[in-house]
Short mmCIF file of C-alpha atoms in Angstrom, two decimals:
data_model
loop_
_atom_site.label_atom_id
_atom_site.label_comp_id
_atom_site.label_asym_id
_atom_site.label_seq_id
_atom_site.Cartn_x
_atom_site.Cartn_y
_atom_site.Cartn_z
CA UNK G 1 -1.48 -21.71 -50.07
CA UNK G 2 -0.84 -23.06 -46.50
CA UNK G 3 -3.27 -25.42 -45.46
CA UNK G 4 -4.67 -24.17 -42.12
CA UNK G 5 -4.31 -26.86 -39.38
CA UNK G 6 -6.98 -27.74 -36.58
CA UNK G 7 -4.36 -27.38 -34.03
CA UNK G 8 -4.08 -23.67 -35.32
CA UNK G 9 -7.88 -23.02 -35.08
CA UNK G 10 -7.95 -24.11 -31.72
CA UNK G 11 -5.26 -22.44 -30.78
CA UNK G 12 -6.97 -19.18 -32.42
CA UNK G 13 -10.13 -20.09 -30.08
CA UNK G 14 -8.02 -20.56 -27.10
CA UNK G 15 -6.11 -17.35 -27.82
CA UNK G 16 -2.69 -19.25 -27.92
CA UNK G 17 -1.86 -17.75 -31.32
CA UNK G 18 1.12 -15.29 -31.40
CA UNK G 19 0.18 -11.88 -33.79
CA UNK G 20 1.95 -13.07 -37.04
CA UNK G 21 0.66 -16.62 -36.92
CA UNK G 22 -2.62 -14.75 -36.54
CA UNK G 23 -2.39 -12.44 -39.45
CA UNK G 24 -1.06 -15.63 -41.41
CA UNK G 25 -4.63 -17.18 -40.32
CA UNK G 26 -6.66 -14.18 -41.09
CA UNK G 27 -4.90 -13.76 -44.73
CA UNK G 28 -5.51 -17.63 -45.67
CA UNK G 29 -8.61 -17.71 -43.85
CA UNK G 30 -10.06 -15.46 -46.86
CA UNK G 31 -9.24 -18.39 -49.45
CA UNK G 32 -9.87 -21.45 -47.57
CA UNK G 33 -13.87 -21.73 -47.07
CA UNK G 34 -13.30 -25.08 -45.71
CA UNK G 35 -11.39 -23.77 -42.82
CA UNK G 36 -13.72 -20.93 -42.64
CA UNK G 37 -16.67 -23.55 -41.84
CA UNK G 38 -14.82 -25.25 -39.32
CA UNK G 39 -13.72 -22.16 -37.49
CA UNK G 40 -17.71 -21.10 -37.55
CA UNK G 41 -18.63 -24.38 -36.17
CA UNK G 42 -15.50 -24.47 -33.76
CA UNK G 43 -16.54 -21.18 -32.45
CA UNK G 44 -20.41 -22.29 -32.03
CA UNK G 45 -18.98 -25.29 -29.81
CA UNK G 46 -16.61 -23.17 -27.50
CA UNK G 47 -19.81 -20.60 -26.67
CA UNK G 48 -21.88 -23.77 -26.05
CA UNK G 49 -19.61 -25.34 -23.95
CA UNK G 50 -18.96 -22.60 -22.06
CA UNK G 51 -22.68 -22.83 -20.80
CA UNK G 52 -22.48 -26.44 -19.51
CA UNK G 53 -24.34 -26.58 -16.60
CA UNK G 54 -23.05 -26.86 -13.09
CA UNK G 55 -25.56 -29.34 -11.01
CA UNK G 56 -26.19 -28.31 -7.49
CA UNK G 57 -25.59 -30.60 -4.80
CA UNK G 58 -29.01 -31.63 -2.96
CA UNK G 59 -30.18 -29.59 -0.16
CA UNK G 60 -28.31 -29.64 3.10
CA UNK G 61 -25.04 -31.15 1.46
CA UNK G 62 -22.71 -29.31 3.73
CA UNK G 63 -24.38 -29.26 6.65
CA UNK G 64 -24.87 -33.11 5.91
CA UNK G 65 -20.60 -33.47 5.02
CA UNK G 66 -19.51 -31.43 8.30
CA UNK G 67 -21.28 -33.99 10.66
CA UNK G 68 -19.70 -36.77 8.30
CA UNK G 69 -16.33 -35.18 9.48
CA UNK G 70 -17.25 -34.29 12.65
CA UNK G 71 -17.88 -38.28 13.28
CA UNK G 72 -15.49 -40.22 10.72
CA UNK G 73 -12.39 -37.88 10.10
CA UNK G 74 -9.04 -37.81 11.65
CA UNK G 75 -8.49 -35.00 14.16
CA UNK G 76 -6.52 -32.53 12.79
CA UNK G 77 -4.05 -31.93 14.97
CA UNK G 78 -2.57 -28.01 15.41
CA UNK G 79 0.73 -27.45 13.43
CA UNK G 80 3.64 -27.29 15.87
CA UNK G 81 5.97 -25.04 15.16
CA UNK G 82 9.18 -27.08 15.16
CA UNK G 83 11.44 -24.03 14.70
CA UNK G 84 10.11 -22.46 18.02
CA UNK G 85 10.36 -25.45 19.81
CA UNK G 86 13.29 -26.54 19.09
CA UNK G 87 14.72 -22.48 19.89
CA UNK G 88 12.86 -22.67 23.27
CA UNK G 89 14.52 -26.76 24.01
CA UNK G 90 17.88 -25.89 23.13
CA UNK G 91 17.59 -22.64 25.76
CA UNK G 92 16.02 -25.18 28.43
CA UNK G 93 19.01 -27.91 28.10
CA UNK G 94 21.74 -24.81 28.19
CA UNK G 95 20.19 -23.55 31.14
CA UNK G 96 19.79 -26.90 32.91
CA UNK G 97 23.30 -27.96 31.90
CA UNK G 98 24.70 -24.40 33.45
CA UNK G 99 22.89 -25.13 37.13
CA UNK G 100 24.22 -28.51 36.99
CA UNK G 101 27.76 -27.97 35.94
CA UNK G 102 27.20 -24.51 38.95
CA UNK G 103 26.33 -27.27 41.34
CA UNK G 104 29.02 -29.69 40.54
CA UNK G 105 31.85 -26.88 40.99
CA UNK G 106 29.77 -25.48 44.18
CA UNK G 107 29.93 -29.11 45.25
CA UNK G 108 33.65 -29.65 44.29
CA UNK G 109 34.95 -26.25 46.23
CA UNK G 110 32.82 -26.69 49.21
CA UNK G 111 33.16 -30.03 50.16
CA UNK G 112 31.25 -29.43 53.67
CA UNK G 113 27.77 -28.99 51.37
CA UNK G 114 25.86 -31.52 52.12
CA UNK G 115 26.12 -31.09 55.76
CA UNK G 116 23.72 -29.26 57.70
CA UNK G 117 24.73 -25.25 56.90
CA UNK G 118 24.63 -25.69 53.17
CA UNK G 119 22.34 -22.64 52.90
CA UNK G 120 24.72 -20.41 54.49
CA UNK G 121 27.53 -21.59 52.03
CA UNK G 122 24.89 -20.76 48.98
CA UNK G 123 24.59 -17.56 50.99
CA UNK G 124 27.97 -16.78 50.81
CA UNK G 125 28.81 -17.87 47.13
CA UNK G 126 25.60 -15.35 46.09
CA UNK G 127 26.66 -12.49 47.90
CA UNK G 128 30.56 -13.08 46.54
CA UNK G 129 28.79 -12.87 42.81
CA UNK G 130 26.52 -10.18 43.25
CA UNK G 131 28.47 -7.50 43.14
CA UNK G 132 29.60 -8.30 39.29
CA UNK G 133 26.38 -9.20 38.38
CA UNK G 134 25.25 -5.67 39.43
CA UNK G 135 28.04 -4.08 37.72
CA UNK G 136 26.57 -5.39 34.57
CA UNK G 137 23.98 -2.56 35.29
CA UNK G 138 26.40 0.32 35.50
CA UNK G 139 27.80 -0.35 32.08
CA UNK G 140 25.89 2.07 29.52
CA UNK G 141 25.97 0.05 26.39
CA UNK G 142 25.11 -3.51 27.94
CA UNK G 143 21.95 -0.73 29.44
CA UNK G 144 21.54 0.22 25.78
CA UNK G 145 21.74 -3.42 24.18
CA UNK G 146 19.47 -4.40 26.66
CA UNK G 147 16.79 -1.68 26.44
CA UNK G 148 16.94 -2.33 22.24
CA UNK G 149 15.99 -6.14 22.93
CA UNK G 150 13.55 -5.64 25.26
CA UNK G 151 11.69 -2.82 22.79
CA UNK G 152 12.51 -5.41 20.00
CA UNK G 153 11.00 -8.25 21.90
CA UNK G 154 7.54 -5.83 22.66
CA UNK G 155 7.32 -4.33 19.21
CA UNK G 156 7.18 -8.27 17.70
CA UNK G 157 4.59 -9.53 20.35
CA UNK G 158 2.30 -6.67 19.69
CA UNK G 159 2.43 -7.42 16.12
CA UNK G 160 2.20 -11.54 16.51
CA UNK G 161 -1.05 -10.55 18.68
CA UNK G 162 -2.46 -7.85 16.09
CA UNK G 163 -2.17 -10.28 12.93
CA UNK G 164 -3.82 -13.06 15.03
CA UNK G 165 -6.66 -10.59 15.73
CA UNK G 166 -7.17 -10.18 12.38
CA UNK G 167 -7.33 -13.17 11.46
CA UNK G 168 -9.57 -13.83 13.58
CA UNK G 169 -12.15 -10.73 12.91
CA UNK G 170 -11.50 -11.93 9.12
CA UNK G 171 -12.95 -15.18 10.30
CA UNK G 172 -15.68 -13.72 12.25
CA UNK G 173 -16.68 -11.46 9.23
CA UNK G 174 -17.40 -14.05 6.75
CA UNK G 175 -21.12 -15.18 6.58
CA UNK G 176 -21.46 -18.92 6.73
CA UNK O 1 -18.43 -10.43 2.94
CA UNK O 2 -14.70 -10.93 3.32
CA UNK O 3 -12.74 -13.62 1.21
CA UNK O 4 -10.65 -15.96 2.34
CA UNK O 5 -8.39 -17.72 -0.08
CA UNK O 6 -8.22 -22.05 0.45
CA UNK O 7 -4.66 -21.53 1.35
CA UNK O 8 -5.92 -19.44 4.74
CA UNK O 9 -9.04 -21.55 5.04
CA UNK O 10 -6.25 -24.69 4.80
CA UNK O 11 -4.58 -22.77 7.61
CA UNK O 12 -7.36 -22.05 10.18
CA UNK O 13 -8.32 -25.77 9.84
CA UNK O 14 -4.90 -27.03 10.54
CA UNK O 15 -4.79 -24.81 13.58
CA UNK O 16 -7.56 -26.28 14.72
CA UNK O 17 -11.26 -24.39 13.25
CA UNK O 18 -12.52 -27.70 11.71
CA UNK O 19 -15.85 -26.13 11.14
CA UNK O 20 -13.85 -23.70 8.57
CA UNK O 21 -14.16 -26.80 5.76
CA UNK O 22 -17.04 -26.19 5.80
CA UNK O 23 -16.01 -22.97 3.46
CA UNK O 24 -14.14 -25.25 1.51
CA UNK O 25 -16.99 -27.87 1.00
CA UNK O 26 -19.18 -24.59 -0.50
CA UNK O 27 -16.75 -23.28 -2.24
CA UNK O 28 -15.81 -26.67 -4.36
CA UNK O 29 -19.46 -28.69 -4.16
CA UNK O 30 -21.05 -28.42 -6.86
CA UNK O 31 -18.64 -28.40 -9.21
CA UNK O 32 -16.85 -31.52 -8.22
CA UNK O 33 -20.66 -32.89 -7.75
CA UNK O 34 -21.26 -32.08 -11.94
CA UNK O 35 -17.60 -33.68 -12.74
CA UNK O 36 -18.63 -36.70 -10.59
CA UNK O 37 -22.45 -36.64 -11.81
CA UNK O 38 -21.30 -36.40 -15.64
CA UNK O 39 -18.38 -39.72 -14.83
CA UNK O 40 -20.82 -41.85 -13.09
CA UNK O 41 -23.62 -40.93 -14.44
CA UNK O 42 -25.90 -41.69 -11.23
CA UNK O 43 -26.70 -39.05 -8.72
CA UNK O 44 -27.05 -41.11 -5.82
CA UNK O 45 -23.80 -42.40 -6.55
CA UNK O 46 -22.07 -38.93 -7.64
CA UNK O 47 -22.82 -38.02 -3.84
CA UNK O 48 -21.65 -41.16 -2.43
CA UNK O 49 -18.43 -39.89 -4.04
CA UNK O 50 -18.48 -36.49 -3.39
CA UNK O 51 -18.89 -37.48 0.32
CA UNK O 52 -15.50 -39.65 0.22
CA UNK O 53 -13.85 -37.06 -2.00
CA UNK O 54 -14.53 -34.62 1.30
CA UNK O 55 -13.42 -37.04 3.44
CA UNK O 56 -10.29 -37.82 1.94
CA UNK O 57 -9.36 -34.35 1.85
CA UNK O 58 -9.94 -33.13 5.27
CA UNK O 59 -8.07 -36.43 5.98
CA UNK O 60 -4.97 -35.57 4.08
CA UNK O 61 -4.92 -31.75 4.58
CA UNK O 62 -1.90 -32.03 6.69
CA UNK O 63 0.38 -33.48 3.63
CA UNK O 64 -1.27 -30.56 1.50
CA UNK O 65 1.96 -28.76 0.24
CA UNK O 66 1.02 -25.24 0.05
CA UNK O 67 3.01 -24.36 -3.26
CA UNK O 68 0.10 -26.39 -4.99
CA UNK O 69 -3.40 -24.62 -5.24
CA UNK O 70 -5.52 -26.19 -3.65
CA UNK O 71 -8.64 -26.97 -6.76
CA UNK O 72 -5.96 -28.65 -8.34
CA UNK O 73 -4.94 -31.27 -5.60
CA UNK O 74 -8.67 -31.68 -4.80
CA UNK O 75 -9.91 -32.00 -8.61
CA UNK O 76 -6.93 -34.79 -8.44
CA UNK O 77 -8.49 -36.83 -5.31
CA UNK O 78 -12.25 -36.62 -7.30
CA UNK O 79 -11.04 -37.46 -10.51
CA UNK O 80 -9.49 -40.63 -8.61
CA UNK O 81 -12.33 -41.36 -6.49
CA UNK O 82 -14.65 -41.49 -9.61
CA UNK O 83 -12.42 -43.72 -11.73
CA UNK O 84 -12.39 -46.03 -8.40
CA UNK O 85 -15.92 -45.96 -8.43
CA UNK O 86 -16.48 -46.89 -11.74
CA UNK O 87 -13.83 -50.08 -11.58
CA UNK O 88 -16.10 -50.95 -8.47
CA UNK O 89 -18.95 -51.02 -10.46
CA UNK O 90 -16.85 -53.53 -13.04
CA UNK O 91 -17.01 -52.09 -15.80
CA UNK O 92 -14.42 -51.86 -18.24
CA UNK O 93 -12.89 -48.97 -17.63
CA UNK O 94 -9.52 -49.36 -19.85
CA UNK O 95 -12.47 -49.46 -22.62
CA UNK O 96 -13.77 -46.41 -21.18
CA UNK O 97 -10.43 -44.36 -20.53
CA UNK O 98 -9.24 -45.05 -24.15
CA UNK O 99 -6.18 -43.98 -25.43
CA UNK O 100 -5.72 -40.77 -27.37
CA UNK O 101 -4.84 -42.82 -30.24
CA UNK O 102 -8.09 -44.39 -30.90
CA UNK O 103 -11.18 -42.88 -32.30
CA UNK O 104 -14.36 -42.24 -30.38
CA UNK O 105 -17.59 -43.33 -31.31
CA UNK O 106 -19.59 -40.13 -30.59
CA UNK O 107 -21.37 -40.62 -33.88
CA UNK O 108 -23.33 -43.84 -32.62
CA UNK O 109 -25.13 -41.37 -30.45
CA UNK O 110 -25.55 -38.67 -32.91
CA UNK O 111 -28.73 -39.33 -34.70
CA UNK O 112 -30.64 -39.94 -31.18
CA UNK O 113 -29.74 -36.40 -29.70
CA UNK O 114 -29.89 -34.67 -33.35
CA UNK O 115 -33.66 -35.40 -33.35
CA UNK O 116 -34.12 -34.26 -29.62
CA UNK O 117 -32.08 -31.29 -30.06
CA UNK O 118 -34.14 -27.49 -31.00
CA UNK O 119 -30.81 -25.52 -31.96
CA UNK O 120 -26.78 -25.94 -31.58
CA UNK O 121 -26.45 -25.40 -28.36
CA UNK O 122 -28.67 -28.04 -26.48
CA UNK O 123 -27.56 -30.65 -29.43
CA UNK O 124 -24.09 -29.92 -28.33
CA UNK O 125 -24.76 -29.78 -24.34
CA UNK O 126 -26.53 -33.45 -24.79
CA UNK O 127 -23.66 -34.50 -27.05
CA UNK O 128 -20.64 -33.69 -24.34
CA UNK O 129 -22.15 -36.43 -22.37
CA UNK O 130 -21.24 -38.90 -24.75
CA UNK O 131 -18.16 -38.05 -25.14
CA UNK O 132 -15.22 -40.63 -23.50
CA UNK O 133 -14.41 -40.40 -19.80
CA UNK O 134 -11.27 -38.39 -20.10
CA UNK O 135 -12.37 -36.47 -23.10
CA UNK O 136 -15.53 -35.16 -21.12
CA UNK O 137 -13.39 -35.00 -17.92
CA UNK O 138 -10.95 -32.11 -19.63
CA UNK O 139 -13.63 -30.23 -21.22
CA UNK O 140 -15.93 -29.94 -18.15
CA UNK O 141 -12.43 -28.88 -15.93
CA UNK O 142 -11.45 -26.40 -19.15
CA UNK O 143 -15.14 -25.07 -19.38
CA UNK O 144 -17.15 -25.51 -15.76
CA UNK O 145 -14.21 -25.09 -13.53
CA UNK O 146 -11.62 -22.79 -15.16
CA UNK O 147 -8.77 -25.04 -14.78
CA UNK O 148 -5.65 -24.14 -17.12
CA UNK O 149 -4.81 -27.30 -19.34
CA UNK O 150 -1.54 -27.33 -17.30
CA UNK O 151 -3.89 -27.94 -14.40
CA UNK O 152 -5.82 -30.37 -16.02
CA UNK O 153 -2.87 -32.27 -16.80
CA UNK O 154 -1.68 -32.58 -13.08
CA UNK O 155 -5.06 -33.68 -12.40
CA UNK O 156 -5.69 -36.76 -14.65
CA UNK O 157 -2.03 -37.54 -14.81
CA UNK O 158 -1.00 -37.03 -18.03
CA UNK O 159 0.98 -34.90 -20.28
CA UNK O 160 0.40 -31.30 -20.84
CA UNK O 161 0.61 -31.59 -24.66
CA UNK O 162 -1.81 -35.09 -24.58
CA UNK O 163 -4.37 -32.57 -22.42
CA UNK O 164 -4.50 -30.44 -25.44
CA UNK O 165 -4.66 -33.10 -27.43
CA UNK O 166 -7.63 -34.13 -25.73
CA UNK O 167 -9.19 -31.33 -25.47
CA UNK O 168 -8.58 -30.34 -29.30
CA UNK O 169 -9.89 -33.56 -29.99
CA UNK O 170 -13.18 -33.40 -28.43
CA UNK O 171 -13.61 -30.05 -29.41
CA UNK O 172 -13.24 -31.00 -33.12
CA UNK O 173 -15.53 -34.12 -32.93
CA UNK O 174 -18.26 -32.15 -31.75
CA UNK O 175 -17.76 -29.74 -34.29
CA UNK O 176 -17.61 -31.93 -37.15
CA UNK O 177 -21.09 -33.33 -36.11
CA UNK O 178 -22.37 -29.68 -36.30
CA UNK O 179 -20.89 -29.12 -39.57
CA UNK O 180 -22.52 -32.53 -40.49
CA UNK O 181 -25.56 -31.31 -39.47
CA UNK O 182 -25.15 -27.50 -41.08
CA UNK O 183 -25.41 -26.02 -37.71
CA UNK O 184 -22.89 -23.59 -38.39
CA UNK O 185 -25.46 -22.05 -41.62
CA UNK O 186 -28.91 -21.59 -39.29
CA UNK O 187 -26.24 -19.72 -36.47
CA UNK O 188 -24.73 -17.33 -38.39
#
């Protein structure tokens, strides 16, 4: 007969057995009394154990910890969103970088800027461009791309602004 | 009452909502304070510790990775903040946090706790606090706090198979005093 092992009984009382190593047990269990004892006794140790008691903290602990923090810790400082801002950067140095190289070829064709009717040249270079930039308008599917984007850009503000007031209410709702 | 998990708690406090710790520090007090009150054996000084082990957290909450759970990172900063404690104090801790290798002497104890014991269960509730450092640390994690011995293992550093090990081990010592003292007839 197989000697039954303490690592197997305590693997029985932690329920790490597989089912044929625990028929295996329960068969040799029935002719090895001294294994028998020691599962009793492991058994009586695991339900004690499992009523070790948990010691309260004294009175006012949290209350007491929070000012602790509130004095000694390190702010926390909101999580930035590097993703975003790095999106919303790279948009800002395009956009700067198209005015100046605008300027520099506004500059370049109209040498008289600088003088005093500069804002009739910029007059004249905006009125020449309107016109395509209006045209843009006519044209159905750039109307259609447009209108999806916009609807796109709605539909995920509403839902940035709905999750954040819910977590929020889920904040609210919890009893301190 | 709505539950928050620590992960969201974790999250409001990063944004900003320090006073949501707070649900942190009642979620995890009182079991960290019994870990800390059964290593150091002083409640004054289990406190003390608890305090720091607070501290330290809300400190470090922004390197928290959030693919860890959260009991386990913060059973890991007041299992260190006892052991510091203790080597403050001077004592010998490597004599304290022996290896698995060598025996315990639980028994010493035993007579003392047999004769102030009425049944199995109180003997063996008086008896756990004898038992070595690390020993007691993985059964009250195992028992009082529900941690998984894989848990356990990330918190005091060691292997998963020496956790068992430890745990097996303390388990059996205690019940070989009960079978000593025939506990196991007047139960069942």
């Amino acid at each position: 007969m197989k000697k039954i092992s303490d690592e197997t009984l305590n693997d029985y009382i932690d329920n790490q057995l597989d089912s044929s190593s625990l028929n295996e047990l329960k068969q040799n269990l029935n002719n090895d009394e001294e294994a028998l004892n020691k599962l009793k006794a492991l058994k009586i140790v695991d339900s004690a154990l499992r009523e070790i008691e948990v010691y309260e903290t004294p009175l006012n602990f949290t209350d007491k910890m929070m000012g602790i923090i509130s004095k000694h810790a390190k702010s926390v400082k909101p999580k930035i969103n590097y993703f975003f801002t790095g999106i919303v950067s790279l948009f800002a140095i395009i956009i700067a970088a198209v005015l100046v190289s605008l300027i520099v070829v506004v500059i370049k064709q109209n040498p008289s800027l600088g003088q005093p009717h500069v804002t009739e040249t910029v007059k004249k270079i905006v009125d020449d461009n309107i016109n395509s930039f209006n045209s843009l308008f006519v044209n159905n599917q750039i109307l259609f791309a447009g209108g999806i984007l916009t609807g796109l850009l709605i539909l995920g503000f509403i839902v940035i602004l709905d999750s954040h007031r819910n977590f929020k209410n889920k904040l609210k709702g919890i009893s301190h | 009452m709505k539950h928050l998990t620590d992960i969201e708690i974790i999250e409001s406090v990063k944004r900003g909502n320090t006073a949501d710790f707070s649900l942190l520090i009642k979620r995890y007090k009182d079991k960290a304070f019994s870990l800390l009150k059964r290593l150091l054996k002083n409640e004054m000084d289990a406190e003390e510790a608890l305090q720091d082990c607070f501290l330290k957290a809300f400190n470090s909450l922004k390197d928290f990775r959030q693919d860890a759970k959260f009991s386990t990172w913060f059973y890991r900063i007041v299992y260190n903040t006892g052991l510091t404690v203790l080597a403050s104090r001077k004592r010998k801790v490597e004599q304290e946090m022996m290896s698995i290798d060598e025996n315990f002497d639980v028994a010493s104890f035993d007579n003392e706790i047999y004769a102030s014991s009425e049944n199995a269960r109180t003997y063996i509730l008086k008896i756990v606090d004898k038992l070595p450092i690390r020993n007691a640390i993985v059964v009250i994690l195992f028992y009082v706090d529900g941690l998984s011995l894989n848990e356990i293992s990330q918190v005091i550093g060691t292997s998963l198979v020496n956790t068992k090990v430890l745990l097996h081990r303390s388990r059996n010592a205690l019940r070989d005093l009960l079978l000593k003292h025939n506990y196991q007839e007047e139960m069942l």
